[in-house]
Each structure stands twice: as structure tokens, then as C-alpha cells.
Coordinates of C-alpha atoms and ligand atoms in Angstrom, one line a residue:
X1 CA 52.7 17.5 -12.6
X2 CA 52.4 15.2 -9.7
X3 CA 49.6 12.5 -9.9
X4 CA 47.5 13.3 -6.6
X5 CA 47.2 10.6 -5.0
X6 CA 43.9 8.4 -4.1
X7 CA 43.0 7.7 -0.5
X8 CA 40.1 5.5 -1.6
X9 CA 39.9 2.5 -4.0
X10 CA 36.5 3.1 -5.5
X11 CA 34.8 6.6 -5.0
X12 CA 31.7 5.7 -6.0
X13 CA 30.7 3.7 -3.2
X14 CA 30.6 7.0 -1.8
X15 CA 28.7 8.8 -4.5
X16 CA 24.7 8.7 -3.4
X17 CA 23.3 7.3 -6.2
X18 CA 25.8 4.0 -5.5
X19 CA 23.9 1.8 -3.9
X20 CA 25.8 -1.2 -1.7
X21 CA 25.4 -4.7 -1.5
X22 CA 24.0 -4.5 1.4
X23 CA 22.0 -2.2 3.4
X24 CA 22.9 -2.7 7.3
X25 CA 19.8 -2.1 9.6
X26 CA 17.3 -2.2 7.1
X27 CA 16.7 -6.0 7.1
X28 CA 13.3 -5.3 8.8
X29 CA 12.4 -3.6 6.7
X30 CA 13.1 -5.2 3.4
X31 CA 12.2 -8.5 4.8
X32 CA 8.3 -6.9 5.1
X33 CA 8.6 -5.1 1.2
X34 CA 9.5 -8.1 0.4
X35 CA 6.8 -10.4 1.5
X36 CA 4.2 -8.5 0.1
X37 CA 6.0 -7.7 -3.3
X38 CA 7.4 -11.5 -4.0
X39 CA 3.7 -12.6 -4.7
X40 CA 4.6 -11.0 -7.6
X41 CA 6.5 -13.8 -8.9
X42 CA 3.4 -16.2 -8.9
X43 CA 1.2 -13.8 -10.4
X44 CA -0.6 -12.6 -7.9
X45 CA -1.3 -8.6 -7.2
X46 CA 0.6 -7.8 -4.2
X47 CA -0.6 -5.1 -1.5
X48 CA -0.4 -0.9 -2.6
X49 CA 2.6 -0.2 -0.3
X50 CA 3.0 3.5 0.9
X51 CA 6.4 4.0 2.5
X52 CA 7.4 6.9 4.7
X53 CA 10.4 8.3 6.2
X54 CA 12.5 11.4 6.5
X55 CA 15.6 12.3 4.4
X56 CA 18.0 10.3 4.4
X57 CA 16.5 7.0 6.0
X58 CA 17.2 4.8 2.8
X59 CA 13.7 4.7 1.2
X60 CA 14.9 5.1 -2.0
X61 CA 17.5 2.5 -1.8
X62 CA 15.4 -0.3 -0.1
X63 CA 13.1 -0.2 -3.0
X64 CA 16.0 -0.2 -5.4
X65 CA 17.3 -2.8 -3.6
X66 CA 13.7 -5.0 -3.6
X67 CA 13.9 -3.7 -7.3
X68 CA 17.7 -5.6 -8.0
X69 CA 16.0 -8.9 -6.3
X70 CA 13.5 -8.8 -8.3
X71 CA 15.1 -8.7 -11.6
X72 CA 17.4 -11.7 -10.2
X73 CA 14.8 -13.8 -9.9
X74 CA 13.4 -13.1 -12.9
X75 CA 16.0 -12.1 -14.8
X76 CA 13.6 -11.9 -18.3
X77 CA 10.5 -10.3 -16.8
X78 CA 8.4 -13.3 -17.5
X79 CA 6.5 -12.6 -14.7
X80 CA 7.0 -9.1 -13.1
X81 CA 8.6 -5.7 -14.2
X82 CA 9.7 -3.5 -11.3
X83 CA 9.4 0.1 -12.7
X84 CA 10.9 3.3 -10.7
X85 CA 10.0 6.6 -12.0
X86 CA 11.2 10.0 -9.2
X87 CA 8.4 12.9 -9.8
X88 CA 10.2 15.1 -8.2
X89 CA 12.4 14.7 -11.8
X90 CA 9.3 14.5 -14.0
X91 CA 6.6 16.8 -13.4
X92 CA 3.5 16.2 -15.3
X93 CA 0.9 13.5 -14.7
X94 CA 1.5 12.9 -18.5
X95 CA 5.0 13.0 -18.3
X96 CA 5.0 10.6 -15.2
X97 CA 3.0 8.1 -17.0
X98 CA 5.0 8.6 -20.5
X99 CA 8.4 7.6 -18.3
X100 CA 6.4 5.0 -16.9
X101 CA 5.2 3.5 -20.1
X102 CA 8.9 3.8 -21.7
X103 CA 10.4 1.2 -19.1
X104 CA 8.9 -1.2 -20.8
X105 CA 7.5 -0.2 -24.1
X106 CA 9.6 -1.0 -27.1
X107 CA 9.8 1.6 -29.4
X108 CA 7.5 4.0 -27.4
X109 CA 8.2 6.8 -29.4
X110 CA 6.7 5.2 -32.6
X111 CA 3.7 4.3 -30.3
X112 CA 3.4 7.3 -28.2
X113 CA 4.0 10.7 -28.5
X114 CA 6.2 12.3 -26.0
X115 CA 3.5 15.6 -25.8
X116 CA 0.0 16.3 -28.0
X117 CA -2.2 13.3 -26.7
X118 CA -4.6 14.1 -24.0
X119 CA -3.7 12.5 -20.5
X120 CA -6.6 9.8 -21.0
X121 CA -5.5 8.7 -24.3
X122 CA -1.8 8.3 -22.8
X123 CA -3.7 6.3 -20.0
X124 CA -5.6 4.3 -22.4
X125 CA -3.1 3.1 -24.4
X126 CA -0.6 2.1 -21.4
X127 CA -3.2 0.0 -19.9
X128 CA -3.5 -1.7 -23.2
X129 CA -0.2 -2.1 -23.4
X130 CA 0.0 -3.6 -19.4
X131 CA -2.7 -5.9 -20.4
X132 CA -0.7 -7.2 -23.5
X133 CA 2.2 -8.4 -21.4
X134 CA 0.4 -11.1 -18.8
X135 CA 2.6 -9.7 -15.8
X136 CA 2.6 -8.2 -12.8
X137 CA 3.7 -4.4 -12.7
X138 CA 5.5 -3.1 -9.8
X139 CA 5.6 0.6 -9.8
X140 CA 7.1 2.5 -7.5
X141 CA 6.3 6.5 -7.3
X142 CA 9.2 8.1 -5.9
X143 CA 8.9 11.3 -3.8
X144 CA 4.9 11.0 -4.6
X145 CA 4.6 14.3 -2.5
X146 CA 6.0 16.2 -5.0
X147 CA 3.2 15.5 -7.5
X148 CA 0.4 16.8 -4.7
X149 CA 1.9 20.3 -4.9
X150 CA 2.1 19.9 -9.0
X151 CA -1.8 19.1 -8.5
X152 CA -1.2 16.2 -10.1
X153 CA -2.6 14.0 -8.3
X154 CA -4.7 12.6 -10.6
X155 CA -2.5 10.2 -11.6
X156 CA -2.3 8.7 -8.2
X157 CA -5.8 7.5 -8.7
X158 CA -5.7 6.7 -12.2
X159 CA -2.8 4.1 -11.2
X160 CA -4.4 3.2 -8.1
X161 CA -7.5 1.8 -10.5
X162 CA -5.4 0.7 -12.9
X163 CA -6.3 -2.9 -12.5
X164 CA -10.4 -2.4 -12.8
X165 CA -9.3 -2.5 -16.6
X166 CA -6.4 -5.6 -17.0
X167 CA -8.1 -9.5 -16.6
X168 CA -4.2 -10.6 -17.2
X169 CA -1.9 -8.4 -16.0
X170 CA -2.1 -6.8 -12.5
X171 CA -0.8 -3.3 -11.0
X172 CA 0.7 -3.2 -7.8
X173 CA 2.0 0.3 -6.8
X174 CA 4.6 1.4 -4.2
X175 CA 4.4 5.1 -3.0
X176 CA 7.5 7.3 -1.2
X177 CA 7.3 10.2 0.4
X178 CA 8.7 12.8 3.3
X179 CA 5.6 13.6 4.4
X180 CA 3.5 11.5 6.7
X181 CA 0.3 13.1 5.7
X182 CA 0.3 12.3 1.8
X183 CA -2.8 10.7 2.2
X184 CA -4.5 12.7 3.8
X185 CA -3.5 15.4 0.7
X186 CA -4.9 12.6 -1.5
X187 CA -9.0 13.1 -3.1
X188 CA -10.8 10.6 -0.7
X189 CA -11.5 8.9 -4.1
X190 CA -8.0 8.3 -4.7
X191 CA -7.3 7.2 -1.2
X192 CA -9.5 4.6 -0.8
X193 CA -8.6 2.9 -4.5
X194 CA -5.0 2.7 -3.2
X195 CA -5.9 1.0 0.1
X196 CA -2.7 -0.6 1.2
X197 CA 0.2 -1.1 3.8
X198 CA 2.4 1.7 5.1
X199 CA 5.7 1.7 6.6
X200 CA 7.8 4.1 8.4
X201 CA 11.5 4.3 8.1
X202 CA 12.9 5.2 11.3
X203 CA 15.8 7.7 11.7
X204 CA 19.0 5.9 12.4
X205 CA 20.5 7.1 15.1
X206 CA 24.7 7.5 15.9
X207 CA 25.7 4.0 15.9
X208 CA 23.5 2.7 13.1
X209 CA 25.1 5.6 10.7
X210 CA 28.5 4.6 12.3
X211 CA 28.0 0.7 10.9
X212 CA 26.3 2.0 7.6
X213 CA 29.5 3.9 7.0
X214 CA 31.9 1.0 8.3
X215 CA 30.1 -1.4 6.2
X216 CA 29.8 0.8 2.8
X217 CA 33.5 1.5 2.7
X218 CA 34.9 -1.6 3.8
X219 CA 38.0 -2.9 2.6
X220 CA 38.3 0.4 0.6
X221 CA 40.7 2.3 2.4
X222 CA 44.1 1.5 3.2
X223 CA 45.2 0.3 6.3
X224 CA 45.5 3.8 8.7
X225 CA 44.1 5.7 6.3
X226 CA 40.6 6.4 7.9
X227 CA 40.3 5.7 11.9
X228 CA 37.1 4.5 13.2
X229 CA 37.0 7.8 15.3
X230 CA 37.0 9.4 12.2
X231 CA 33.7 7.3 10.5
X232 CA 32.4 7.7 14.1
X233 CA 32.6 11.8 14.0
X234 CA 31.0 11.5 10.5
X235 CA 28.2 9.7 12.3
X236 CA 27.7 11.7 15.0
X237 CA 27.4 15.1 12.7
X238 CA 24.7 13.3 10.7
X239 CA 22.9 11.9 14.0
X240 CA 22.6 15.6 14.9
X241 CA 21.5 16.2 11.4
X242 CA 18.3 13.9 11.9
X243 CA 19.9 10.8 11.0
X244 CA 20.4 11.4 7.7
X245 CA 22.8 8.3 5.8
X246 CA 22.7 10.9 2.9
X247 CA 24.7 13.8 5.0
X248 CA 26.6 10.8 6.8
X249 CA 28.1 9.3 3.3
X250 CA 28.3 13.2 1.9
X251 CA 30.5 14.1 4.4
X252 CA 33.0 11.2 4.5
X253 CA 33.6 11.8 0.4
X254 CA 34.0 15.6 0.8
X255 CA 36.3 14.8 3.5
X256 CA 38.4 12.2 1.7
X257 CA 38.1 14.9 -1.6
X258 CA 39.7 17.7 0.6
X259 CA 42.6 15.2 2.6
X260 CA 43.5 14.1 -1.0
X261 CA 43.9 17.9 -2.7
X262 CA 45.6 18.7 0.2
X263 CA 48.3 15.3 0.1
X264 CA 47.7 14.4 3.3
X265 CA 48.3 10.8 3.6
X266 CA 45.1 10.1 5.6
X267 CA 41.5 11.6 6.5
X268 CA 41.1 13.4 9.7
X269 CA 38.2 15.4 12.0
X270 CA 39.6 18.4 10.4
X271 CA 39.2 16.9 6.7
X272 CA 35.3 16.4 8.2
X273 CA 34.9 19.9 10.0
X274 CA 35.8 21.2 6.8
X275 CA 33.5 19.1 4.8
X276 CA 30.8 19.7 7.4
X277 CA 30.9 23.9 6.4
X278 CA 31.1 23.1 3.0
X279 CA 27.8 21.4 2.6
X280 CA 26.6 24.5 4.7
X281 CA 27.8 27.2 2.2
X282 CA 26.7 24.8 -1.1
X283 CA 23.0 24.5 1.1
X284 CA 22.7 28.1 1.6
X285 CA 23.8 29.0 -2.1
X286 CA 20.8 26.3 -2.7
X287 CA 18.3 27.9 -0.9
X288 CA 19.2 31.8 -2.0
X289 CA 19.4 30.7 -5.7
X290 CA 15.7 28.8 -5.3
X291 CA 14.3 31.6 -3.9
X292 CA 10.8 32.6 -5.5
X293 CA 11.3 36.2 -7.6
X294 CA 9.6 38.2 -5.0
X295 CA 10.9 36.9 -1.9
X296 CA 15.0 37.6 -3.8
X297 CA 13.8 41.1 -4.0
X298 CA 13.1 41.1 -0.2
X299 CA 16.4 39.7 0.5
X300 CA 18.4 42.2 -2.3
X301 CA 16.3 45.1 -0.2
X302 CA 18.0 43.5 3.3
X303 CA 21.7 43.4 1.5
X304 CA 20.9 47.0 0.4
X305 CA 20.3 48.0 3.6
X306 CA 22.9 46.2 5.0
X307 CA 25.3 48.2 2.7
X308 CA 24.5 51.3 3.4
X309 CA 25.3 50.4 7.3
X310 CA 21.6 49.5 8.5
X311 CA 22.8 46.2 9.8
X312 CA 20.1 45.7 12.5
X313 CA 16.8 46.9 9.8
X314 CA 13.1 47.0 10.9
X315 CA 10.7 45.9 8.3
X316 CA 9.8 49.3 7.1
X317 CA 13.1 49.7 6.1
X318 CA 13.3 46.3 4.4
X319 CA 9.9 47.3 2.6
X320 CA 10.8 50.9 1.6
X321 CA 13.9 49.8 -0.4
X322 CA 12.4 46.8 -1.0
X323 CA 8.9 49.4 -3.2
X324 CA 12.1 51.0 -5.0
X325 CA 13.6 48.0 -6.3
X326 CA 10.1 46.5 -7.2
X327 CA 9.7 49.1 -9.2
X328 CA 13.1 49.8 -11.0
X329 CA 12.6 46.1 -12.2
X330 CA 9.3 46.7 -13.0
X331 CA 7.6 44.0 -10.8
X332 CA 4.4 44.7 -9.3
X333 CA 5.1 46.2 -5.9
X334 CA 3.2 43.6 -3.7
X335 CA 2.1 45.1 0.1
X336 CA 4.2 45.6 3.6
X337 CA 1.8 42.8 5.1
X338 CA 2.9 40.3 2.5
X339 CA 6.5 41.5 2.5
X340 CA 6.3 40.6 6.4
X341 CA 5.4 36.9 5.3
X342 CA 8.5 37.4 2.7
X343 CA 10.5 38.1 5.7
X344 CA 9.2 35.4 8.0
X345 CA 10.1 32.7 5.5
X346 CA 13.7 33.8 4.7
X347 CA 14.1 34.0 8.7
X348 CA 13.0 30.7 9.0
X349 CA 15.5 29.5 5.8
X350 CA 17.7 30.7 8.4
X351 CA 19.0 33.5 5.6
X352 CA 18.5 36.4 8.2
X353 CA 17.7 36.4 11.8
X354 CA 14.6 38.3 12.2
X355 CA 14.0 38.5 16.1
X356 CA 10.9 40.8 18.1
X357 CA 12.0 43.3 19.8
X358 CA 9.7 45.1 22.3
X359 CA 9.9 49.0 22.4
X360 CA 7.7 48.8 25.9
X361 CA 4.3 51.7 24.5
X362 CA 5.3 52.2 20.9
X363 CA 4.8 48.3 20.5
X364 CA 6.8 46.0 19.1
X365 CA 9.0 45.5 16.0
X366 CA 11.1 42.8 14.5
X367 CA 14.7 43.7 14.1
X368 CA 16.4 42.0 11.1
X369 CA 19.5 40.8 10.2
X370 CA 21.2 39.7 7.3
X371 CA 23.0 36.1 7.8
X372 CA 24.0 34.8 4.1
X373 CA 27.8 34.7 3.9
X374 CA 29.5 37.3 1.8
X375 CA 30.9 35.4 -1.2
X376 CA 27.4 33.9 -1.8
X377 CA 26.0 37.7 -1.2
X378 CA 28.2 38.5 -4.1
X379 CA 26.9 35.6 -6.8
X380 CA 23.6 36.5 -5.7
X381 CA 23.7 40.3 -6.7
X382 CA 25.0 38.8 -10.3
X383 CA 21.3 37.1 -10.4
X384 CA 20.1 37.6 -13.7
X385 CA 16.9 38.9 -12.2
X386 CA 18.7 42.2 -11.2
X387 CA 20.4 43.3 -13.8
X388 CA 18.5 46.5 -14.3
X389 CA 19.6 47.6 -10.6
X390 CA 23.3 48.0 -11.6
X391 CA 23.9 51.0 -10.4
X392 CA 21.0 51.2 -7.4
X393 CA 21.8 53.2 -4.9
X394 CA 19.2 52.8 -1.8
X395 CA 17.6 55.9 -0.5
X396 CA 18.5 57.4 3.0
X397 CA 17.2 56.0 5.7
X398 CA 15.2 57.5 8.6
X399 CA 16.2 54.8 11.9
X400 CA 13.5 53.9 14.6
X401 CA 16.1 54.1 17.2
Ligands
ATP1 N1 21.0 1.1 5.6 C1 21.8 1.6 4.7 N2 23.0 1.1 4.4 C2 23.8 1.6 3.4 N3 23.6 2.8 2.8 C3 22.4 3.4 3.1 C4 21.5 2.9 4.1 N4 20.4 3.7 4.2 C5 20.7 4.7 3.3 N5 21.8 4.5 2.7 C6 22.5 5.4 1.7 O1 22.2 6.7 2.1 C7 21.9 7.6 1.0 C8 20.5 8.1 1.2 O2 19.5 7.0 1.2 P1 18.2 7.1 0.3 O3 18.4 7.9 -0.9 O4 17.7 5.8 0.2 O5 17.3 8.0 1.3 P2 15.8 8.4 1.2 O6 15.1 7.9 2.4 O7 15.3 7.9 -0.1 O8 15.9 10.0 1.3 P3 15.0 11.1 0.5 O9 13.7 11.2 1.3 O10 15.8 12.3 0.7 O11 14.8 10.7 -0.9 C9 22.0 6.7 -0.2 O12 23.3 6.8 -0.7 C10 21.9 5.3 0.4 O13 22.6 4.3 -0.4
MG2 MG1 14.7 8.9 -1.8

């Protein structure tokens, strides 16, 4: 078999989790991190930081980048540990403070045990253990949003007060998150014990994504191999997208992938076009597999009634198919006004198209339609959830108009 042939020296520059030397259009940024985390090295607490930004902005690898600084100016953590923990990965406040407390305990598992303590005895113990070392702790909480909606929140304030128990070692926390009002979703006690700076990560817009992707892949492709126009297109897509360096990066590997399965000797708009609806399907397949229980049952009942040749459905006839599968898979049958909410939710997913339509005295009505391609249609009827529908057939149905 032929060796396919590489278009790119080193594909992980383009992986996400890669992150580059250096981060163009960001100095700003890092330059202010910076200042307020380096009093770190002589021992001093340095500010709470909360930093906010949308997806894709380069939060995540800022920090990591302050992070790799940090450990190369003090290589041995004499004076400072930089610890990273995402809890959007871990999802207790016990399990966010036990991944915490492993970056820098030795051994933790002889000390701690990964479940059975109580939360305040974990808590007890790590500050203990903080206090032990003589250094300055920087944490940061990665997508700290995600720990609101986990009502977890309490370990935002016990981290935040942290340092009312250390005399030698000091806490100093850095906070990330989407969502510009994570304060404001913070207890008012919690709030005011994390004080603090915030930044805000701007989007970047066309040509800072375009110099992002020249930078990140420079010297990696051969000569003729990938045009400018083609890094430029990449940017463009992603400027539309929100300015997301994520979907910018994404899009130039998945585009490189395809030229290279195909042989051709060099990455084109097409290779990107192609990319581009790619990353739609795999999004959509995302969103229809995350779906809550109920709200998969809603969208089966809208397939169903596609199937049968309702294409244009009104919500009665998404909620009388929708009482008969409830009940064949024995799932309480919730009621027409919460199956409306169902509906307006998967419209806005942008998995149907729900629009009003007026019908002048009778009132109004919204008309649905189903807009989830058909291959992913057909994974999702394999959903485990529905196996006791295999032979469903939906009733007849009696149209509006
Ligand atoms: N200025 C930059 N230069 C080079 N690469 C960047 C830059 N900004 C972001 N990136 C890259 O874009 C990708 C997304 O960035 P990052 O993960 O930091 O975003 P984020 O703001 O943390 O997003 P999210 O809110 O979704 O977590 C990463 O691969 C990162 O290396
Ligand atoms: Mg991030």
C-alpha cells in the first residue's frame, strides 16, 4: 500500500491542546497577568484575577502560557506552584479540590482518600498541607462557570478564604469563564472574599486570526503547499464564527486531513469548504446526542411525524406522538405547555425550524420543521434510549390545514 503522504511537518501544532511558542495579539494581555502574578516569585500574594472572554479567545492558553513562565523561572517551585485544574472535567467541589491538592501532594493517595471524607475535612487537610510548603499557590479555575450550574460553588469561597488560615504560604486564585456575569451568580459572601482584577479577552477579528494562523504553522508547510489565501479563508470563516482561534486552527487541520486522504499535493478553499461542513455535521451529532431524555423524545416524536409525510407539523401533532412514545418507554408523559418549551429550545439548537404562522381568527400556531441531516437522523433512532420503540408506528394524523 502506498504511504499517504504528509502535507505538514508537525500536526500537532494544529491539535488544540498544542500550545505555541508564542501567542500573537495577546501580549496585552499577558503583559497585565503577568504583572500581577510575578509578585509571586518574591512571596508576595498577588491580586484574585477573574478573566473573561468568549470561546475561542485564548483564555486557556494565556494562562498556560503565564503557567510555562512561571515554572521557568522557578524551575523547582521554591517559591510558587502554578496549579490548573478545568471543572468542566471534574465536577464535584470535592473532586475539584482532591485534583487540586494532587498537583502538588506527594503520595496523595496515602494521605487523602479519593471519595469518603467530608468536603471540610478534604479542605482542612489541603490547607495544612499549603501551609507546610512556605509558597505562593497559583490556582487557576478553569471554566469556573461550569461549577455555578453544579451548585458548587462553595468551593469558590472556600478558596477565595483560603489564606485567613496560612501565616506562610499564600493563595492567589485565577478564575475563567464564558460568562460575563459569574459574579454576579456568585453568594455575595463569596464575591466579596475574591475581590480582584478582571479582564476581558476580546474577539479577534479576520486579520488577527489570519496572523495567529500564519504564525502557528510557520515554517511547517512546504513551499506552495498552503497559500496565504487559503490561511486567509480559514480566517475569515472563523471571523464570522465570533472570532473563534479554536474553529480558525480546527478548520486548517481538517482541511490539511482531507487534501492528504485525497493526495492532493496541496490544501485548497475546497479542502476548507469541506472542512467547514464537517465540523457542522460532528456539531449537530454533538448537540442531538446531549440532548436531555425528554427533550430526544420530542425530537423522535418530530422524525416520526416527519416519516409518516407530516413534514410541516404543528405542536399538537409533535405532542400527540410525542404522549405515545412517552408512554411505550414508560417515561412520565410531561404536559403540551412544557413540550412547547421542548420545542422552543431544539428550534433554537437550530435542530428544527419552528416558525409562527398566523391563521388570521383561529389564532396562531407554530409550524415545525425537522432540520437534522439524515445520516445523523439514522444514529439517533439507534439511541439506546429507544430501543423499546422498534417497531413504533405513529398514529394517523388529523392536519390543521
Ligand atoms: N493568540 C493566539 N495565538 C496562537 N494560538 C492561539 C491564540 N489564541 C488562541 N489560540 C489557540 O486557539 C485555541 C483556542 O484557544 P483557548 O483554548 O485558549 O481558548 P479559550 O478562550 O480558553 O476558549 P474556551 O472558552 O472555549 O475555553 C487553542 O488551540 C489556542 O492555542
Ligand atoms: Mg479555555
Amino acid at each position: 500500500m502506498q504511504k499517504r503522504k504528509q502535507l505538514i511537518k508537525n500536526k500537532k501544532v494544529l491539535q488544540t491542546t498544542y500550545l505555541p511558542e508564542e501567542l500573537p495579539h495577546r501580549k496585552d494581555e499577558i503583559d497585565k497577568i503577568a504583572s500581577i502574578i510575578s509578585s509571586a516569585l518574591y512571596g508576595d500574594k498577588p491580586s484574585n484575577i477573574m478573566i473573561y472572554g468568549a470561546t475561542g479567545t485564548g483564555k486557556t492558553a494565556v494562562v498556560s502560557f503565564i503557567g510555562k513562565e512561571l515554572k521557568k523561572i522557578d524551575p523547582d517551585e521554591d517559591r510558587c506552584s502554578y496549579l490548573y485544574v478545568n471543572c468542566e472535567v471534574v465536577d464535584t467541589s470535592y473532586g475539584i479540590l482532591f485534583n487540586i491538592a494532587s498537583q502538588f501532594i506527594k503520595d496523595i493517595n496515602q494521605k487523602i482518600p479519593f471519595t469518603g471524607w467530608s468536603f471540610e475535612k478534604l479542605y482542612e487537610e489541603f490547607y495544612k498541607q499549603i501551609e507546610m510548603t512556605s509558597r505562593v499557590f497559583v490556582i487557576v479555575l478553569d471554566e469556573v462557570d461550569h461549577m455555578i450550574s453544579k451548585k458548587g460553588d462553595d468551593i469558590f469561597y472556600h478558596l477565595a478564604k483560603v489564606n485567613e488560615h496560612l501565616v506562610k504560604s499564600k493563595v492567589s486564585l485565577i478564575g475563567i469563564s464564558n460568562n460575563m456575569k459569574f459574579m454576579e451568580l456568585l453568594e455575595p459572601k463569596a464575591r466579596s472574599r475574591f475581590g480582584g482584577e478582571s479582564i476581558i479577552f476580546q474577539r479577534y477579528d479576520k486579520s488577527q486570526l489570519e496572523d495567529i494562523l500564519k504564525k502557528r504553522v510557520e515554517g511547517l508547510f512546504e513551499e506552495g503547499v498552503l497559500d496565504d489565501s487559503v490561511i486567509r479563508y480559514c480566517a475569515t470563516i472563523a471571523a464570522r464564527n465570533e472570532g473563534d482561534a479554536r474553529m480558525a486552527i480546527d478548520l486548517l487541520r481538517i482541511a490539511t486531513d482531507i487534501a492528504e486522504r485525497n493526495g492532493d499535493p496541496k490544501i485548497t478553499d475546497a479542502h476548507v469548504k469541506s472542512a467547514k461542513s464537517s465540523m457542522e455535521t460532528d456539531i449537530i451529532e454533538e448537540a442531538v446526542k446531549s440532548l436531555a431524555p425528554q427533550s430526544k423524545i420530542v425530537l423522535l416524536s418530530i422524525i416520526k411525524n416527519t416519516e409518516a409525510g407530516n413534514t410541516v407539523m404543528i405542536t399538537g401533532d409533535v405532542y400527540n406522538v410525542y404522549k405515545h412514545l412517552a408512554e411505550r418507554l414508560q417515561v412520565s408523559i410531561l404536559t403540551q405547555r412544557r413540550i412547547t418549551d421542548f420545542i422552543s429550545e431544539l428550534d433554537m439548537m437550530g435542530l428544527i425550524n419552528a416558525s409562527i404562522k398566523s391563521f388570521g381568527r383561529l389564532g396562531r400556531t407554530k409550524e415545525i420543521k425537522l432540520e437534522v441531516p439524515k445520516d445523523i437522523v439514522e444514529r439517533f433512532k439507534r439511541d439506546p434510549l429507544f430501543k423499546p420503540l422498534d417497531d413504533y408506528v405513529p398514529p394517523t394524523q388529523t392536519k390543521l390545514m
